[in-house]
Amino acid sequence: MNGTRPYWSPYVAGVALGVTLLATYLLMGFGLGASGAFAQVAARLEGAVAPGRAQANPYLVGYLEAGRLWAQWIVVEMVGVLIGAVLGAWTAGRFAWRLEKGPRIGVGRRLAFAFVGGATVGFASRVAQGCTSGVALSGGAVLAPGAWAFLGCSWPAGSSPRGS
Amino acid sequence: MSWPLGLEGTGGLVVGLLAGVAFGFVLERGGLGDPKKLTGLFYLEDFTMLKVMFAAIAVTAAGIGALSLLGVLDLSHIAVQPTYLWPQAVGGLVLGVGFALGGC
């Protein structure tokens, strides 16, 4: 595409992300997250579709009793992430409606893999109490031991599927 | 003024929205909107994810450490993720597999 800005140096992006994360810690007392927003939405979906089941689940009740969805910090933050990502792509001349996929995989298979991969990541983020953002990034920056165990395990595990 | 501010209510949500916008903007501009750059790390082909993440961790950790040493920041009011070693190790393993499956 003509007029597309190149990506920033990863170190520039990393420093900018670090400043954002530091500012969040200073203003809020906690860091950035992502998967928690999906859990907030999922708990309310189950609460709407199967209220009895949701109320009987102590894990989901915690979310249901947190109050309105739009008053949850992580939900508002994730809406911001979507806006920021679109802004970044748009102002760089990169915004387009397309499916990112490798050359050898079909659209159906790509979407199926994305769905299974997404569900796997979602499940894993509940087991670990967070994902790449909330545990690895934010936890890593405050030297939480569990964050480093999470980081150390996710990298080799991600490398294994290609071998099979 | 004592840091962290620990904002609540509308002020906290406004900060959340702005922090999210900055988070999304920086990730996109850094190239992490591209799934190939995410999974490239697993195949040792593209280290963007590693560079962005560890530069960010270094800046934040150094900033928090320095501000705490200067007496500006009260570390006891900074939320540190509780340690559940096995769940977090297993969660990391499963998440890595999920990333590789979903990001191809």
Tab-separated table of C-alpha atoms in Angstrom:
chain	number	residue	atom	x	y	z
A	1	MET	CA	0.000	0.000	0.000
A	2	ASN	CA	1.241	3.488	-0.818
A	3	GLY	CA	2.053	5.894	1.995
A	4	THR	CA	2.085	3.277	4.754
A	5	ARG	CA	4.269	4.312	7.655
A	6	PRO	CA	6.796	1.677	8.761
A	7	TYR	CA	6.473	0.142	12.226
A	8	TRP	CA	8.348	1.845	15.046
A	9	SER	CA	11.574	0.316	16.280
A	10	PRO	CA	10.519	-2.339	18.828
A	11	TYR	CA	12.669	-0.583	21.437
A	12	VAL	CA	10.869	2.734	20.862
A	13	ALA	CA	7.516	0.933	21.137
A	14	GLY	CA	8.748	-0.861	24.264
A	15	VAL	CA	9.796	2.368	25.973
A	16	ALA	CA	6.464	4.007	25.034
A	17	LEU	CA	4.617	0.985	26.425
A	18	GLY	CA	6.741	1.098	29.591
A	19	VAL	CA	5.895	4.792	30.112
A	20	THR	CA	2.184	3.967	29.626
A	21	LEU	CA	2.398	1.096	32.111
A	22	LEU	CA	4.346	3.185	34.640
A	23	ALA	CA	1.781	6.010	34.376
A	24	THR	CA	-1.012	3.469	34.947
A	25	TYR	CA	0.708	2.135	38.072
A	26	LEU	CA	1.255	5.700	39.371
A	27	LEU	CA	-2.320	6.843	38.780
A	28	MET	CA	-4.212	3.650	39.593
A	29	GLY	CA	-1.912	1.521	41.755
A	30	PHE	CA	-2.263	-1.414	39.346
A	31	GLY	CA	-1.154	-2.195	35.786
A	32	LEU	CA	-2.637	-2.928	32.371
A	33	GLY	CA	-4.695	-6.011	31.536
A	34	ALA	CA	-6.812	-7.573	28.804
A	35	SER	CA	-8.305	-11.015	29.474
A	36	GLY	CA	-10.170	-9.820	32.573
A	37	ALA	CA	-12.451	-7.782	30.298
A	38	PHE	CA	-13.481	-10.935	28.412
A	39	ALA	CA	-14.179	-12.699	31.716
A	40	GLN	CA	-16.350	-9.746	32.807
A	41	VAL	CA	-18.400	-9.970	29.611
A	42	ALA	CA	-18.566	-13.786	29.661
A	43	ALA	CA	-19.811	-13.865	33.254
A	44	ARG	CA	-22.634	-11.443	32.396
A	45	LEU	CA	-23.535	-13.408	29.252
A	46	GLU	CA	-23.891	-16.568	31.312
A	47	GLY	CA	-25.812	-14.565	33.902
A	48	ALA	CA	-28.276	-13.467	31.194
A	49	VAL	CA	-28.647	-16.853	29.461
A	50	ALA	CA	-28.500	-19.179	32.474
A	51	PRO	CA	-28.907	-17.073	35.642
A	52	GLY	CA	-29.331	-20.103	37.931
A	53	ARG	CA	-26.139	-21.724	36.724
A	54	ALA	CA	-24.172	-18.479	36.920
A	55	GLN	CA	-25.380	-17.706	40.458
A	56	ALA	CA	-24.380	-21.218	41.573
A	57	ASN	CA	-20.813	-20.676	40.351
A	58	PRO	CA	-18.740	-18.883	43.007
A	59	TYR	CA	-16.192	-17.754	40.412
A	60	LEU	CA	-18.784	-16.088	38.165
A	61	VAL	CA	-20.686	-14.561	41.090
A	62	GLY	CA	-17.625	-12.450	41.867
A	63	TYR	CA	-17.958	-10.810	38.462
A	64	LEU	CA	-21.753	-10.536	38.627
A	65	GLU	CA	-21.560	-8.725	41.967
A	66	ALA	CA	-18.944	-6.262	40.693
A	67	GLY	CA	-21.686	-3.968	39.344
A	68	ARG	CA	-22.369	-2.511	35.926
A	69	LEU	CA	-20.190	-3.714	33.047
A	70	TRP	CA	-19.301	-0.189	31.920
A	71	ALA	CA	-18.099	0.755	35.397
A	72	GLN	CA	-15.407	-1.957	35.294
A	73	TRP	CA	-11.948	-0.436	34.800
A	74	ILE	CA	-10.601	-3.259	32.646
A	75	VAL	CA	-13.634	-3.207	30.324
A	76	VAL	CA	-13.242	0.534	29.694
A	77	GLU	CA	-9.491	0.037	29.225
A	78	MET	CA	-10.076	-2.681	26.602
A	79	VAL	CA	-12.474	-0.399	24.698
A	80	GLY	CA	-9.609	2.108	24.737
A	81	VAL	CA	-7.240	-0.563	23.360
A	82	LEU	CA	-9.554	-1.138	20.374
A	83	ILE	CA	-9.819	2.622	19.730
A	84	GLY	CA	-6.048	3.084	20.100
A	85	ALA	CA	-5.230	0.187	17.772
A	86	VAL	CA	-7.615	1.483	15.071
A	87	LEU	CA	-6.165	4.999	15.497
A	88	GLY	CA	-2.633	3.631	15.194
A	89	ALA	CA	-3.421	1.658	12.040
A	90	TRP	CA	-5.498	4.464	10.507
A	91	THR	CA	-2.939	7.223	11.031
A	92	ALA	CA	-0.216	4.915	9.673
A	93	GLY	CA	-2.240	4.228	6.507
A	94	ARG	CA	-2.523	0.555	7.456
A	95	PHE	CA	-6.232	0.297	8.205
A	96	ALA	CA	-7.955	-2.333	6.011
A	97	TRP	CA	-10.646	-5.004	6.273
A	98	ARG	CA	-8.760	-8.215	5.728
A	99	LEU	CA	-8.026	-11.583	7.278
A	100	GLU	CA	-4.395	-11.985	8.303
A	101	LYS	CA	-3.347	-15.474	7.299
A	102	GLY	CA	-0.431	-17.484	6.011
A	103	PRO	CA	-0.210	-18.362	2.302
A	104	ARG	CA	-0.957	-22.089	2.654
A	105	ILE	CA	-3.994	-22.061	4.921
A	106	GLY	CA	-7.627	-21.658	3.772
A	107	VAL	CA	-10.028	-19.075	5.222
A	108	GLY	CA	-12.182	-21.657	7.023
A	109	ARG	CA	-9.231	-23.443	8.593
A	110	ARG	CA	-7.639	-20.135	9.583
A	111	LEU	CA	-10.818	-19.019	11.340
A	112	ALA	CA	-11.255	-22.427	13.013
A	113	PHE	CA	-7.668	-22.339	14.303
A	114	ALA	CA	-8.149	-18.748	15.486
A	115	PHE	CA	-11.309	-19.785	17.372
A	116	VAL	CA	-9.689	-22.811	19.032
A	117	GLY	CA	-6.524	-20.812	19.778
A	118	GLY	CA	-8.559	-17.946	21.228
A	119	ALA	CA	-10.587	-20.286	23.443
A	120	THR	CA	-7.357	-21.958	24.613
A	121	VAL	CA	-5.795	-18.590	25.464
A	122	GLY	CA	-8.984	-17.526	27.264
A	123	PHE	CA	-9.007	-20.702	29.369
A	124	ALA	CA	-5.282	-20.386	30.131
A	125	SER	CA	-5.708	-16.779	31.223
A	126	ARG	CA	-8.259	-17.831	33.848
A	127	VAL	CA	-5.992	-20.621	35.131
A	128	ALA	CA	-3.087	-18.174	35.491
A	129	GLN	CA	-5.284	-15.274	36.731
A	130	GLY	CA	-4.336	-13.188	33.708
A	131	CYS	CA	-2.762	-13.169	30.276
A	132	THR	CA	0.210	-11.679	28.466
A	133	SER	CA	-0.852	-8.180	29.582
A	134	GLY	CA	-2.057	-8.633	33.142
A	135	VAL	CA	0.387	-11.314	34.275
A	136	ALA	CA	3.448	-11.318	32.009
A	137	LEU	CA	3.742	-7.564	31.304
A	138	SER	CA	2.275	-5.902	34.405
A	139	GLY	CA	3.378	-8.681	36.769
A	140	GLY	CA	6.795	-8.899	35.158
A	141	ALA	CA	7.333	-5.169	35.728
A	142	VAL	CA	6.670	-5.464	39.475
A	143	LEU	CA	8.795	-8.651	39.613
A	144	ALA	CA	5.928	-10.963	40.617
A	145	PRO	CA	7.434	-14.509	40.731
A	146	GLY	CA	4.352	-16.102	39.126
A	147	ALA	CA	4.640	-13.714	36.168
A	148	TRP	CA	8.133	-14.976	35.417
A	149	ALA	CA	7.037	-18.620	35.715
A	150	PHE	CA	4.231	-17.759	33.271
A	151	LEU	CA	6.676	-16.073	30.866
A	152	GLY	CA	9.142	-18.942	31.074
A	153	CYS	CA	6.471	-21.537	30.289
A	154	SER	CA	4.538	-19.761	27.536
A	155	TRP	CA	7.473	-19.334	25.188
A	156	PRO	CA	8.629	-22.990	24.835
A	157	ALA	CA	5.006	-24.184	24.829
A	158	GLY	CA	4.210	-21.897	21.911
A	159	SER	CA	7.193	-23.220	20.007
A	160	SER	CA	6.153	-26.860	20.260
A	161	PRO	CA	3.113	-27.122	17.895
A	162	ARG	CA	5.153	-26.488	14.747
A	163	GLY	CA	7.315	-29.530	15.478
A	164	SER	CA	4.298	-31.833	15.397
B	1	MET	CA	0.310	14.229	46.900
B	2	SER	CA	1.029	10.589	47.600
B	3	TRP	CA	1.647	8.103	44.846
B	4	PRO	CA	0.027	5.969	43.578
B	5	LEU	CA	-3.034	8.174	43.448
B	6	GLY	CA	-5.359	5.156	43.443
B	7	LEU	CA	-8.047	6.945	41.444
B	8	GLU	CA	-11.612	5.708	41.803
B	9	GLY	CA	-14.938	6.370	40.096
B	10	THR	CA	-15.140	8.429	36.914
B	11	GLY	CA	-11.563	9.712	37.185
B	12	GLY	CA	-10.256	6.164	37.261
B	13	LEU	CA	-12.380	5.156	34.276
B	14	VAL	CA	-11.148	8.145	32.240
B	15	VAL	CA	-7.552	7.125	33.015
B	16	GLY	CA	-8.492	3.561	32.034
B	17	LEU	CA	-9.822	4.681	28.659
B	18	LEU	CA	-6.749	6.834	27.964
B	19	ALA	CA	-4.314	4.130	29.150
B	20	GLY	CA	-6.118	1.672	26.869
B	21	VAL	CA	-5.907	4.026	23.873
B	22	ALA	CA	-2.157	4.468	24.476
B	23	PHE	CA	-1.717	0.690	24.970
B	24	GLY	CA	-3.537	-0.158	21.707
B	25	PHE	CA	-1.840	2.627	19.737
B	26	VAL	CA	1.672	1.639	20.855
B	27	LEU	CA	1.109	-2.090	20.240
B	28	GLU	CA	-0.183	-1.384	16.712
B	29	ARG	CA	2.642	1.022	15.863
B	30	GLY	CA	5.151	-1.446	17.272
B	31	GLY	CA	3.890	-4.079	14.812
B	32	LEU	CA	2.125	-6.291	17.358
B	33	GLY	CA	-1.185	-6.001	15.504
B	34	ASP	CA	0.361	-8.464	13.074
B	35	PRO	CA	-0.172	-12.069	14.235
B	36	LYS	CA	2.928	-13.162	12.294
B	37	LYS	CA	5.054	-10.939	14.537
B	38	LEU	CA	3.493	-12.512	17.628
B	39	THR	CA	4.003	-16.118	16.581
B	40	GLY	CA	7.364	-15.293	14.952
B	41	LEU	CA	8.859	-15.333	18.446
B	42	PHE	CA	7.900	-18.986	18.925
B	43	TYR	CA	9.714	-19.953	15.723
B	44	LEU	CA	12.724	-17.746	16.550
B	45	GLU	CA	12.082	-15.751	13.368
B	46	ASP	CA	10.859	-12.414	14.739
B	47	PHE	CA	11.837	-11.039	18.127
B	48	THR	CA	9.608	-7.928	18.057
B	49	MET	CA	7.364	-9.232	20.829
B	50	LEU	CA	10.342	-9.986	23.095
B	51	LYS	CA	11.998	-6.601	22.467
B	52	VAL	CA	8.815	-4.576	23.040
B	53	MET	CA	7.823	-6.532	26.118
B	54	PHE	CA	11.182	-6.563	27.877
B	55	ALA	CA	11.938	-2.912	27.060
B	56	ALA	CA	8.563	-2.034	28.610
B	57	ILE	CA	9.164	-4.223	31.683
B	58	ALA	CA	12.627	-2.655	32.148
B	59	VAL	CA	11.310	0.929	31.897
B	60	THR	CA	8.402	0.316	34.274
B	61	ALA	CA	10.452	-1.674	36.799
B	62	ALA	CA	13.237	0.957	36.789
B	63	GLY	CA	10.690	3.774	37.127
B	64	ILE	CA	8.848	2.141	40.006
B	65	GLY	CA	12.140	1.263	41.718
B	66	ALA	CA	13.579	4.770	41.350
B	67	LEU	CA	10.402	6.550	42.493
B	68	SER	CA	10.188	4.229	45.479
B	69	LEU	CA	13.840	4.880	46.443
B	70	LEU	CA	13.201	8.635	46.196
B	71	GLY	CA	10.300	8.196	48.598
B	72	VAL	CA	7.776	9.441	46.031
B	73	LEU	CA	5.983	6.144	45.519
B	74	ASP	CA	4.590	3.900	48.255
B	75	LEU	CA	5.257	0.340	47.096
B	76	SER	CA	2.803	-1.111	49.599
B	77	HIS	CA	-0.022	0.440	47.537
B	78	ILE	CA	1.160	-1.085	44.257
B	79	ALA	CA	-0.776	-4.243	43.358
B	80	VAL	CA	1.564	-7.190	42.808
B	81	GLN	CA	0.049	-10.266	41.199
B	82	PRO	CA	-0.235	-12.988	43.857
B	83	THR	CA	1.971	-16.008	43.252
B	84	TYR	CA	0.278	-19.315	42.407
B	85	LEU	CA	3.313	-20.999	40.924
B	86	TRP	CA	1.750	-24.138	39.409
B	87	PRO	CA	-1.408	-22.499	38.011
B	88	GLN	CA	0.693	-19.726	36.492
B	89	ALA	CA	3.220	-22.161	35.015
B	90	VAL	CA	0.461	-24.383	33.576
B	91	GLY	CA	-1.486	-21.315	32.414
B	92	GLY	CA	1.650	-20.121	30.634
B	93	LEU	CA	2.075	-23.491	28.917
B	94	VAL	CA	-1.538	-23.640	27.721
B	95	LEU	CA	-1.515	-19.976	26.674
B	96	GLY	CA	1.614	-20.527	24.583
B	97	VAL	CA	-0.082	-23.381	22.715
B	98	GLY	CA	-3.212	-21.271	22.214
B	99	PHE	CA	-1.193	-18.358	20.833
B	100	ALA	CA	0.583	-20.624	18.353
B	101	LEU	CA	-2.717	-22.171	17.215
B	102	GLY	CA	-4.619	-18.907	16.921
B	103	GLY	CA	-1.984	-16.686	15.452
B	104	CYS	CA	-0.789	-18.643	12.414
